[in-house]
Amino acid sequence: MSPRPPTVSRRRSISDPLAFALLPPPNETPAEREQRLRREAEAKKVNDDIDDMLKAERAAQKKRKEVKILLLGQSESGKSTTLKQFQIIHAHSQFQAERSAWRAVIYLNLVRSVRRILDAITLDESDEESPYGGPRSPTALLPATRQRLPELATLKLRLSPIIAIEEQLIQQLACSEENDTRIMLPPRQGSPEFGQRGSGEISVRTGVNWKQAFAKFKGKRPTGEGNILPRNDPNDPIHVLHACADDMNTLWNSPLIKDILQQRRIRLEESSGFYLNEITRITDLNYVPSDDDVLKARLKTVGVVEHSFSLDKGTEKGVDWKIYDVGGARNQRQAWAPYFEDVNAIIFLAPISAFDQVLSEDPNVNRLEDSLLLWRNIVSNKLLQKVHLVLFLNKCDLLQMKLDNGVMLNQHMTSYGDRPNDYDSVSRYFRNKFAALHQSFSPNQDREAYIHLTCVTDTRKTSEVITNVRDIILKENLKDSRLI
Ligand SMILES: Nc1nc2c(ncn2[C@@H]2O[C@H](COP(=O)(O)OP(=O)(O)OP(=O)(O)O)[C@@H](O)[C@H]2O)c(=O)[nH]1
Ligand SMILES: [Mg+2]
């Protein structure tokens, strides 16, 4: 015989009407008790089933209202810049508040360009002539130019404080009160990696608001939101940069330097983080980066960085957008796959101006070939067959500049043959090439790949593209969830 429920609980529950109503009747027989318990168990199961149903419905509802976008593409394709454009459109006040934090990155980009010029005028005998008596390196200087190098000695000396500034900026960006330094430093002189291709960039690590990490180094006097450099501090790099501004301008505008860079085949205008045409403005003591400056700033991504936006307008009301920005260098790509299962759309960036460049992580691989291969892998991936694909054929401004300067596509891609070397023909050729790969290799023949020719540093044009892409993704997504 089962024991009766303890009288203590009966007494305690008298004051609670619900508990009182649920109390077993007095003098309940064991058979009645068994029946009651069975009834209660059945009722609980029905209750649990309803709870589960509601939970599943809520999850489905939530899923419908969340759009996840993955930004993919090789390193320096423009993924982080595209993310900045999303921020400009959908989180502009936050973007503006953080603009000052980019000042150090912009200085570092400028200093790096100056250092590249100084390196180019520094005579390195082994660079000029092969130690084995073989042919000269293709980037060696003409003898007449070499003879003129001493003319630059004074300027070089006057610019030496710039090198110290580079060190200081790197320290400032990397230094952390916590032990887990989140900013990855380029290798130092003397380290085994120093001088290796692709190893000279400073990068930002996954999932970290580096701007906040930087904000710790505001110095003693607060200098405004997100401002990481203590501007009033005499140690602020701005003072040295400001003092060296004229010399930097002289260096960059010197015909001899232009000659040397041409002979060395260094095209700084096309490289990331190029500010040499704006030295006076950037080195002004009261300089605050503009939106365009931030879009041009180069900071390599390592890992995957997530950003969320809530849209509260029109048809997009209540839709949460999650955008994942990944590192595109070869050693970063293994981090992409875990995001494939759950993503609604991919924006793939292929910088089509890079047809005459090689990967910085592997000088044997042409950058455009790498983009084509990567695109092919993405479009043919079965896991991604339901994912909407948007392709940005990016850096169209640089493509135009290159073609206008006479760089011939067919010298780098023989398949181009003798077609005209103008922007319209070349961009159409690339569009068809990427579209054909999608058509041939997509496991989902109903899927359309939306292709745009872009320059994601241009806010006006990119804002139109982003609005268009957003509408398409939203429409496709609603179709998927059978809302329309
Ligand atoms: N001129 C020009 N520059 C661009 C364009 N898109 C991006 N850039 C610049 O190219 C550089 C690299 O862009 P990022 O957005 O950092 O490239 P990423 O794909 O995020 O690179 P990783 O983080 O290394 O994977 C930055 O300095 C950008 O300002 C473009 O369309 N035109
Ligand atoms: Mg990036």
mmCIF file of N, CA and C and ligand atoms in Angstrom, residues 74-81 272-273 295-301 326-328 394-395 397-398 455-457, ligand 1:
data_model
loop_
_atom_site.group_PDB
_atom_site.id
_atom_site.type_symbol
_atom_site.label_atom_id
_atom_site.label_comp_id
_atom_site.label_asym_id
_atom_site.label_seq_id
_atom_site.Cartn_x
_atom_site.Cartn_y
_atom_site.Cartn_z
ATOM 1 N N GLN A 74 38.896 36.088 -51.439
ATOM 2 C CA GLN A 74 40.306 36.052 -51.042
ATOM 3 C C GLN A 74 40.680 37.300 -50.226
ATOM 4 N N SER A 75 41.876 37.283 -49.667
ATOM 5 C CA SER A 75 42.348 38.413 -48.876
ATOM 6 C C SER A 75 42.424 39.654 -49.762
ATOM 7 N N GLU A 76 42.085 40.797 -49.189
ATOM 8 C CA GLU A 76 42.091 42.087 -49.893
ATOM 9 C C GLU A 76 41.061 42.152 -51.018
ATOM 10 N N SER A 77 40.006 41.325 -50.931
ATOM 11 C CA SER A 77 38.982 41.400 -51.969
ATOM 12 C C SER A 77 37.975 42.499 -51.673
ATOM 13 N N GLY A 78 37.901 42.938 -50.399
ATOM 14 C CA GLY A 78 36.975 44.028 -50.047
ATOM 15 C C GLY A 78 35.848 43.602 -49.112
ATOM 16 N N LYS A 79 35.997 42.463 -48.428
ATOM 17 C CA LYS A 79 34.929 41.976 -47.532
ATOM 18 C C LYS A 79 34.684 42.944 -46.369
ATOM 19 N N SER A 80 35.762 43.285 -45.663
ATOM 20 C CA SER A 80 35.594 44.174 -44.500
ATOM 21 C C SER A 80 35.100 45.546 -44.946
ATOM 22 N N THR A 81 35.508 45.967 -46.143
ATOM 23 C CA THR A 81 35.048 47.264 -46.655
ATOM 24 C C THR A 81 33.552 47.200 -46.940
ATOM 25 N N SER A 272 46.536 48.697 -51.193
ATOM 26 C CA SER A 272 45.576 48.979 -50.126
ATOM 27 C C SER A 272 46.111 50.042 -49.180
ATOM 28 N N GLY A 273 45.216 50.832 -48.633
ATOM 29 C CA GLY A 273 45.609 51.847 -47.654
ATOM 30 C C GLY A 273 46.504 52.912 -48.263
ATOM 31 N N LEU A 295 36.926 53.898 -45.118
ATOM 32 C CA LEU A 295 36.680 52.853 -46.122
ATOM 33 C C LEU A 295 37.975 52.424 -46.812
ATOM 34 N N LYS A 296 38.904 53.369 -46.927
ATOM 35 C CA LYS A 296 40.175 53.049 -47.601
ATOM 36 C C LYS A 296 41.182 52.379 -46.669
ATOM 37 N N ALA A 297 40.959 52.485 -45.358
ATOM 38 C CA ALA A 297 41.947 51.963 -44.403
ATOM 39 C C ALA A 297 42.056 50.441 -44.515
ATOM 40 N N ARG A 298 43.248 49.954 -44.383
ATOM 41 C CA ARG A 298 43.475 48.518 -44.528
ATOM 42 C C ARG A 298 43.909 47.887 -43.204
ATOM 43 N N LEU A 299 43.114 46.961 -42.731
ATOM 44 C CA LEU A 299 43.442 46.170 -41.547
ATOM 45 C C LEU A 299 42.977 44.751 -41.839
ATOM 46 N N LYS A 300 43.928 43.848 -41.954
ATOM 47 C CA LYS A 300 43.618 42.475 -42.363
ATOM 48 C C LYS A 300 42.784 41.744 -41.297
ATOM 49 N N THR A 301 41.797 40.950 -41.735
ATOM 50 C CA THR A 301 40.965 40.200 -40.785
ATOM 51 C C THR A 301 41.547 38.811 -40.554
ATOM 52 N N VAL A 326 34.891 37.258 -42.829
ATOM 53 C CA VAL A 326 35.933 36.258 -42.551
ATOM 54 C C VAL A 326 37.293 36.745 -43.053
ATOM 55 N N GLY A 327 38.339 36.120 -42.564
ATOM 56 C CA GLY A 327 39.672 36.367 -43.101
ATOM 57 C C GLY A 327 39.780 35.598 -44.416
ATOM 58 N N GLY A 328 40.325 36.229 -45.452
ATOM 59 C CA GLY A 328 40.320 35.591 -46.771
ATOM 60 C C GLY A 328 41.645 34.957 -47.170
ATOM 61 N N ASN A 394 34.657 43.092 -57.840
ATOM 62 C CA ASN A 394 35.022 44.329 -57.135
ATOM 63 C C ASN A 394 36.298 44.982 -57.681
ATOM 64 N N LYS A 395 36.550 46.157 -57.152
ATOM 65 C CA LYS A 395 37.703 46.986 -57.506
ATOM 66 C C LYS A 395 37.668 47.381 -58.981
ATOM 67 N N ASP A 397 37.128 50.277 -60.145
ATOM 68 C CA ASP A 397 37.858 51.536 -60.356
ATOM 69 C C ASP A 397 39.327 51.247 -60.671
ATOM 70 N N LEU A 398 39.894 50.277 -59.947
ATOM 71 C CA LEU A 398 41.306 49.938 -60.186
ATOM 72 C C LEU A 398 41.469 49.217 -61.522
ATOM 73 N N CYS A 455 32.579 48.880 -56.790
ATOM 74 C CA CYS A 455 33.758 49.524 -56.219
ATOM 75 C C CYS A 455 33.298 49.842 -54.801
ATOM 76 N N VAL A 456 33.589 48.942 -53.866
ATOM 77 C CA VAL A 456 32.954 49.067 -52.547
ATOM 78 C C VAL A 456 33.523 50.200 -51.691
ATOM 79 N N THR A 457 34.557 50.904 -52.199
ATOM 80 C CA THR A 457 34.996 52.092 -51.471
ATOM 81 C C THR A 457 34.137 53.300 -51.855
HETATM 82 N N1 LIG B 1 40.253 51.222 -54.963
HETATM 83 C C1 LIG B 1 39.532 50.295 -54.324
HETATM 84 N N2 LIG B 1 39.966 49.813 -53.153
HETATM 85 C C2 LIG B 1 39.202 48.879 -52.541
HETATM 86 C C3 LIG B 1 37.977 48.401 -53.082
HETATM 87 N N3 LIG B 1 37.470 47.487 -52.230
HETATM 88 C C4 LIG B 1 38.324 47.401 -51.207
HETATM 89 N N4 LIG B 1 39.370 48.241 -51.377
HETATM 90 C C5 LIG B 1 40.536 48.438 -50.494
HETATM 91 O O1 LIG B 1 41.248 47.218 -50.481
HETATM 92 C C6 LIG B 1 41.811 46.996 -49.197
HETATM 93 C C7 LIG B 1 41.447 45.615 -48.722
HETATM 94 O O2 LIG B 1 40.071 45.568 -48.446
HETATM 95 P P1 LIG B 1 39.495 44.733 -47.213
HETATM 96 O O3 LIG B 1 38.035 45.025 -47.163
HETATM 97 O O4 LIG B 1 40.318 44.966 -46.017
HETATM 98 O O5 LIG B 1 39.754 43.254 -47.741
HETATM 99 P P2 LIG B 1 39.296 41.892 -47.060
HETATM 100 O O6 LIG B 1 38.639 41.093 -48.135
HETATM 101 O O7 LIG B 1 38.512 42.146 -45.840
HETATM 102 O O8 LIG B 1 40.708 41.244 -46.720
HETATM 103 P P3 LIG B 1 41.069 40.186 -45.534
HETATM 104 O O9 LIG B 1 40.587 40.764 -44.271
HETATM 105 O O10 LIG B 1 42.559 40.055 -45.600
HETATM 106 O O11 LIG B 1 40.386 38.902 -45.912
HETATM 107 C C8 LIG B 1 41.299 48.126 -48.293
HETATM 108 O O12 LIG B 1 42.326 49.090 -48.160
HETATM 109 C C9 LIG B 1 40.119 48.685 -49.059
HETATM 110 O O13 LIG B 1 39.947 50.071 -48.821
HETATM 111 C C10 LIG B 1 37.555 48.931 -54.343
HETATM 112 O O14 LIG B 1 36.521 48.571 -54.901
HETATM 113 N N5 LIG B 1 38.377 49.863 -54.905
#
